[in-house]
Amino acid sequence: MTQWIELDGVVNMRDLGGLPTRDGRRTRDRRLVRSDNLQDLSPADVRRLVDEVGVTDVVDLRTSTERELTGPGPLTETPLAHHHLSFIVEDPAATAQRALLLRGEHEERTGDFWSRHYLGYLEQRPDSVAGALSVIATSRGGTVVHCAAGKDRTGTVTALALSVAGVPDEEIIDDYALTAGRISQIIERLIDVEPYRSGLQGRSLEEQTPQPETMATILRTLAEDHGGAEGWLREQGWDDERLDRLRSRLVD
């Protein structure tokens, strides 16, 4: 059963606890939460995340440009640990090129576009992807992973985390596709906000809606080229101890 976390300031937050694993266990509640942008959280939202959900760490996958333009969110005023791990190579001399990579403004956003987009994160910022997973593995309590929409960058991290935890591919794909039911609300939140305005205006909801085949392609590519998410992390220098730590954080 999907564990949506309904707050005033987000539209795409859910707890990834309760998912089945291949060995008959379940992922732990309040350990890994995925979300869209946290800039609009109300004071009541903050209290709930800290006091009830038990969040101790926030992984922000947005670029420094995104953070600067949207300003500090209310969680930055709490003692929570904040980890900024951009999935885009941030070269000040290539701002236009970076924006094009981030939003794909001149390309039709088919399922193939998004698959290549996500694989690009693994190829271009493996340090940030592995870094996000390391935070999840070592946090004292729950970790919120978020980007702007909680769909692409966030979906990539949570897919790898769940895969290492032993969640079957079909469950990971189903979780990824759940965002489709919230896509209109997500776009409504972002379409008039810089730096997202130019990449969203004039685009159809269909282009932004997550398709199951996109995540299926990512998981299949990981399996064929790297021996799965675990094999990819081993290529980044992870050993058995670090992998076991991530699994033990996520699985009962």
PDB file of N, CA and C in Angstrom, residues 133-172:
ATOM      1  N   LEU A 133      23.318   7.722  -1.876  1.00  0.00           N
ATOM      2  CA  LEU A 133      23.071   6.404  -1.309  1.00  0.00           C
ATOM      3  C   LEU A 133      23.864   6.206  -0.020  1.00  0.00           C
ATOM      4  N   SER A 134      25.030   6.804   0.059  1.00  0.00           N
ATOM      5  CA  SER A 134      25.827   6.723   1.278  1.00  0.00           C
ATOM      6  C   SER A 134      25.138   7.435   2.434  1.00  0.00           C
ATOM      7  N   VAL A 135      24.501   8.571   2.151  1.00  0.00           N
ATOM      8  CA  VAL A 135      23.753   9.281   3.201  1.00  0.00           C
ATOM      9  C   VAL A 135      22.627   8.408   3.730  1.00  0.00           C
ATOM     10  N   ILE A 136      21.892   7.768   2.822  1.00  0.00           N
ATOM     11  CA  ILE A 136      20.794   6.886   3.226  1.00  0.00           C
ATOM     12  C   ILE A 136      21.329   5.766   4.118  1.00  0.00           C
ATOM     13  N   ALA A 137      22.494   5.231   3.776  1.00  0.00           N
ATOM     14  CA  ALA A 137      23.061   4.102   4.510  1.00  0.00           C
ATOM     15  C   ALA A 137      23.536   4.482   5.898  1.00  0.00           C
ATOM     16  N   THR A 138      23.902   5.726   6.106  1.00  0.00           N
ATOM     17  CA  THR A 138      24.545   6.128   7.367  1.00  0.00           C
ATOM     18  C   THR A 138      23.724   7.095   8.203  1.00  0.00           C
ATOM     19  N   SER A 139      22.543   7.477   7.757  1.00  0.00           N
ATOM     20  CA  SER A 139      21.747   8.454   8.504  1.00  0.00           C
ATOM     21  C   SER A 139      21.323   7.870   9.851  1.00  0.00           C
ATOM     22  N   ARG A 140      21.141   8.768  10.833  1.00  0.00           N
ATOM     23  CA  ARG A 140      20.711   8.335  12.164  1.00  0.00           C
ATOM     24  C   ARG A 140      19.237   7.959  12.179  1.00  0.00           C
ATOM     25  N   GLY A 141      18.445   8.612  11.326  1.00  0.00           N
ATOM     26  CA  GLY A 141      17.014   8.355  11.266  1.00  0.00           C
ATOM     27  C   GLY A 141      16.557   8.214   9.840  1.00  0.00           C
ATOM     28  N   GLY A 142      15.488   8.921   9.488  1.00  0.00           N
ATOM     29  CA  GLY A 142      14.989   8.861   8.132  1.00  0.00           C
ATOM     30  C   GLY A 142      15.682   9.854   7.220  1.00  0.00           C
ATOM     31  N   THR A 143      15.737   9.522   5.951  1.00  0.00           N
ATOM     32  CA  THR A 143      16.327  10.395   4.944  1.00  0.00           C
ATOM     33  C   THR A 143      15.264  10.794   3.933  1.00  0.00           C
ATOM     34  N   VAL A 144      15.142  12.092   3.685  1.00  0.00           N
ATOM     35  CA  VAL A 144      14.311  12.596   2.598  1.00  0.00           C
ATOM     36  C   VAL A 144      15.210  12.884   1.410  1.00  0.00           C
ATOM     37  N   VAL A 145      14.925  12.260   0.283  1.00  0.00           N
ATOM     38  CA  VAL A 145      15.634  12.542  -0.969  1.00  0.00           C
ATOM     39  C   VAL A 145      14.690  13.333  -1.858  1.00  0.00           C
ATOM     40  N   HIS A 146      15.162  14.473  -2.349  1.00  0.00           N
ATOM     41  CA  HIS A 146      14.275  15.282  -3.186  1.00  0.00           C
ATOM     42  C   HIS A 146      15.056  16.017  -4.260  1.00  0.00           C
ATOM     43  N   CYS A 147      14.318  16.405  -5.305  1.00  0.00           N
ATOM     44  CA  CYS A 147      14.843  17.317  -6.328  1.00  0.00           C
ATOM     45  C   CYS A 147      13.795  18.396  -6.511  1.00  0.00           C
ATOM     46  N   ALA A 148      13.382  18.683  -7.720  1.00  0.00           N
ATOM     47  CA  ALA A 148      12.323  19.676  -7.932  1.00  0.00           C
ATOM     48  C   ALA A 148      10.960  19.005  -7.997  1.00  0.00           C
ATOM     49  N   ALA A 149      10.836  18.009  -8.876  1.00  0.00           N
ATOM     50  CA  ALA A 149       9.561  17.312  -9.042  1.00  0.00           C
ATOM     51  C   ALA A 149       9.466  16.035  -8.220  1.00  0.00           C
ATOM     52  N   GLY A 150      10.598  15.516  -7.766  1.00  0.00           N
ATOM     53  CA  GLY A 150      10.591  14.237  -7.076  1.00  0.00           C
ATOM     54  C   GLY A 150      10.367  13.077  -8.023  1.00  0.00           C
ATOM     55  N   LYS A 151      10.767  13.260  -9.265  1.00  0.00           N
ATOM     56  CA  LYS A 151      10.459  12.274 -10.305  1.00  0.00           C
ATOM     57  C   LYS A 151      11.710  11.679 -10.934  1.00  0.00           C
ATOM     58  N   ASP A 152      12.601  12.512 -11.428  1.00  0.00           N
ATOM     59  CA  ASP A 152      13.718  12.045 -12.252  1.00  0.00           C
ATOM     60  C   ASP A 152      14.975  11.757 -11.430  1.00  0.00           C
ATOM     61  N   ARG A 153      15.577  12.795 -10.890  1.00  0.00           N
ATOM     62  CA  ARG A 153      16.769  12.597 -10.075  1.00  0.00           C
ATOM     63  C   ARG A 153      16.456  11.779  -8.824  1.00  0.00           C
ATOM     64  N   THR A 154      15.361  12.145  -8.161  1.00  0.00           N
ATOM     65  CA  THR A 154      14.939  11.399  -6.977  1.00  0.00           C
ATOM     66  C   THR A 154      14.600   9.962  -7.339  1.00  0.00           C
ATOM     67  N   GLY A 155      13.911   9.760  -8.457  1.00  0.00           N
ATOM     68  CA  GLY A 155      13.539   8.421  -8.882  1.00  0.00           C
ATOM     69  C   GLY A 155      14.736   7.538  -9.163  1.00  0.00           C
ATOM     70  N   THR A 156      15.812   8.136  -9.668  1.00  0.00           N
ATOM     71  CA  THR A 156      17.019   7.362  -9.941  1.00  0.00           C
ATOM     72  C   THR A 156      17.657   6.879  -8.656  1.00  0.00           C
ATOM     73  N   VAL A 157      17.783   7.762  -7.667  1.00  0.00           N
ATOM     74  CA  VAL A 157      18.396   7.383  -6.387  1.00  0.00           C
ATOM     75  C   VAL A 157      17.570   6.322  -5.678  1.00  0.00           C
ATOM     76  N   THR A 158      16.273   6.555  -5.589  1.00  0.00           N
ATOM     77  CA  THR A 158      15.444   5.608  -4.842  1.00  0.00           C
ATOM     78  C   THR A 158      15.378   4.255  -5.542  1.00  0.00           C
ATOM     79  N   ALA A 159      15.430   4.248  -6.857  1.00  0.00           N
ATOM     80  CA  ALA A 159      15.438   2.972  -7.574  1.00  0.00           C
ATOM     81  C   ALA A 159      16.676   2.161  -7.228  1.00  0.00           C
ATOM     82  N   LEU A 160      17.837   2.801  -7.201  1.00  0.00           N
ATOM     83  CA  LEU A 160      19.064   2.087  -6.854  1.00  0.00           C
ATOM     84  C   LEU A 160      19.027   1.614  -5.408  1.00  0.00           C
ATOM     85  N   ALA A 161      18.541   2.459  -4.517  1.00  0.00           N
ATOM     86  CA  ALA A 161      18.475   2.075  -3.108  1.00  0.00           C
ATOM     87  C   ALA A 161      17.564   0.867  -2.914  1.00  0.00           C
ATOM     88  N   LEU A 162      16.396   0.903  -3.527  1.00  0.00           N
ATOM     89  CA  LEU A 162      15.455  -0.207  -3.387  1.00  0.00           C
ATOM     90  C   LEU A 162      15.993  -1.475  -4.029  1.00  0.00           C
ATOM     91  N   SER A 163      16.695  -1.333  -5.131  1.00  0.00           N
ATOM     92  CA  SER A 163      17.261  -2.501  -5.792  1.00  0.00           C
ATOM     93  C   SER A 163      18.297  -3.182  -4.902  1.00  0.00           C
ATOM     94  N   VAL A 164      19.178  -2.394  -4.282  1.00  0.00           N
ATOM     95  CA  VAL A 164      20.164  -2.960  -3.360  1.00  0.00           C
ATOM     96  C   VAL A 164      19.471  -3.636  -2.184  1.00  0.00           C
ATOM     97  N   ALA A 165      18.349  -3.063  -1.749  1.00  0.00           N
ATOM     98  CA  ALA A 165      17.596  -3.633  -0.625  1.00  0.00           C
ATOM     99  C   ALA A 165      16.902  -4.934  -0.981  1.00  0.00           C
ATOM    100  N   GLY A 166      16.875  -5.285  -2.263  1.00  0.00           N
ATOM    101  CA  GLY A 166      16.265  -6.534  -2.683  1.00  0.00           C
ATOM    102  C   GLY A 166      14.830  -6.434  -3.128  1.00  0.00           C
ATOM    103  N   VAL A 167      14.347  -5.211  -3.358  1.00  0.00           N
ATOM    104  CA  VAL A 167      12.984  -5.033  -3.856  1.00  0.00           C
ATOM    105  C   VAL A 167      12.944  -5.452  -5.326  1.00  0.00           C
ATOM    106  N   PRO A 168      11.994  -6.266  -5.729  1.00  0.00           N
ATOM    107  CA  PRO A 168      11.919  -6.715  -7.129  1.00  0.00           C
ATOM    108  C   PRO A 168      11.745  -5.544  -8.101  1.00  0.00           C
ATOM    109  N   ASP A 169      12.223  -5.740  -9.317  1.00  0.00           N
ATOM    110  CA  ASP A 169      12.156  -4.687 -10.323  1.00  0.00           C
ATOM    111  C   ASP A 169      10.734  -4.192 -10.530  1.00  0.00           C
ATOM    112  N   GLU A 170       9.764  -5.105 -10.555  1.00  0.00           N
ATOM    113  CA  GLU A 170       8.396  -4.686 -10.843  1.00  0.00           C
ATOM    114  C   GLU A 170       7.849  -3.747  -9.767  1.00  0.00           C
ATOM    115  N   GLU A 171       8.280  -3.928  -8.529  1.00  0.00           N
ATOM    116  CA  GLU A 171       7.847  -3.041  -7.452  1.00  0.00           C
ATOM    117  C   GLU A 171       8.510  -1.670  -7.590  1.00  0.00           C
ATOM    118  N   ILE A 172       9.765  -1.661  -7.979  1.00  0.00           N
ATOM    119  CA  ILE A 172      10.475  -0.391  -8.183  1.00  0.00           C
ATOM    120  C   ILE A 172       9.842   0.384  -9.334  1.00  0.00           C
TER     121      ILE A 172
END
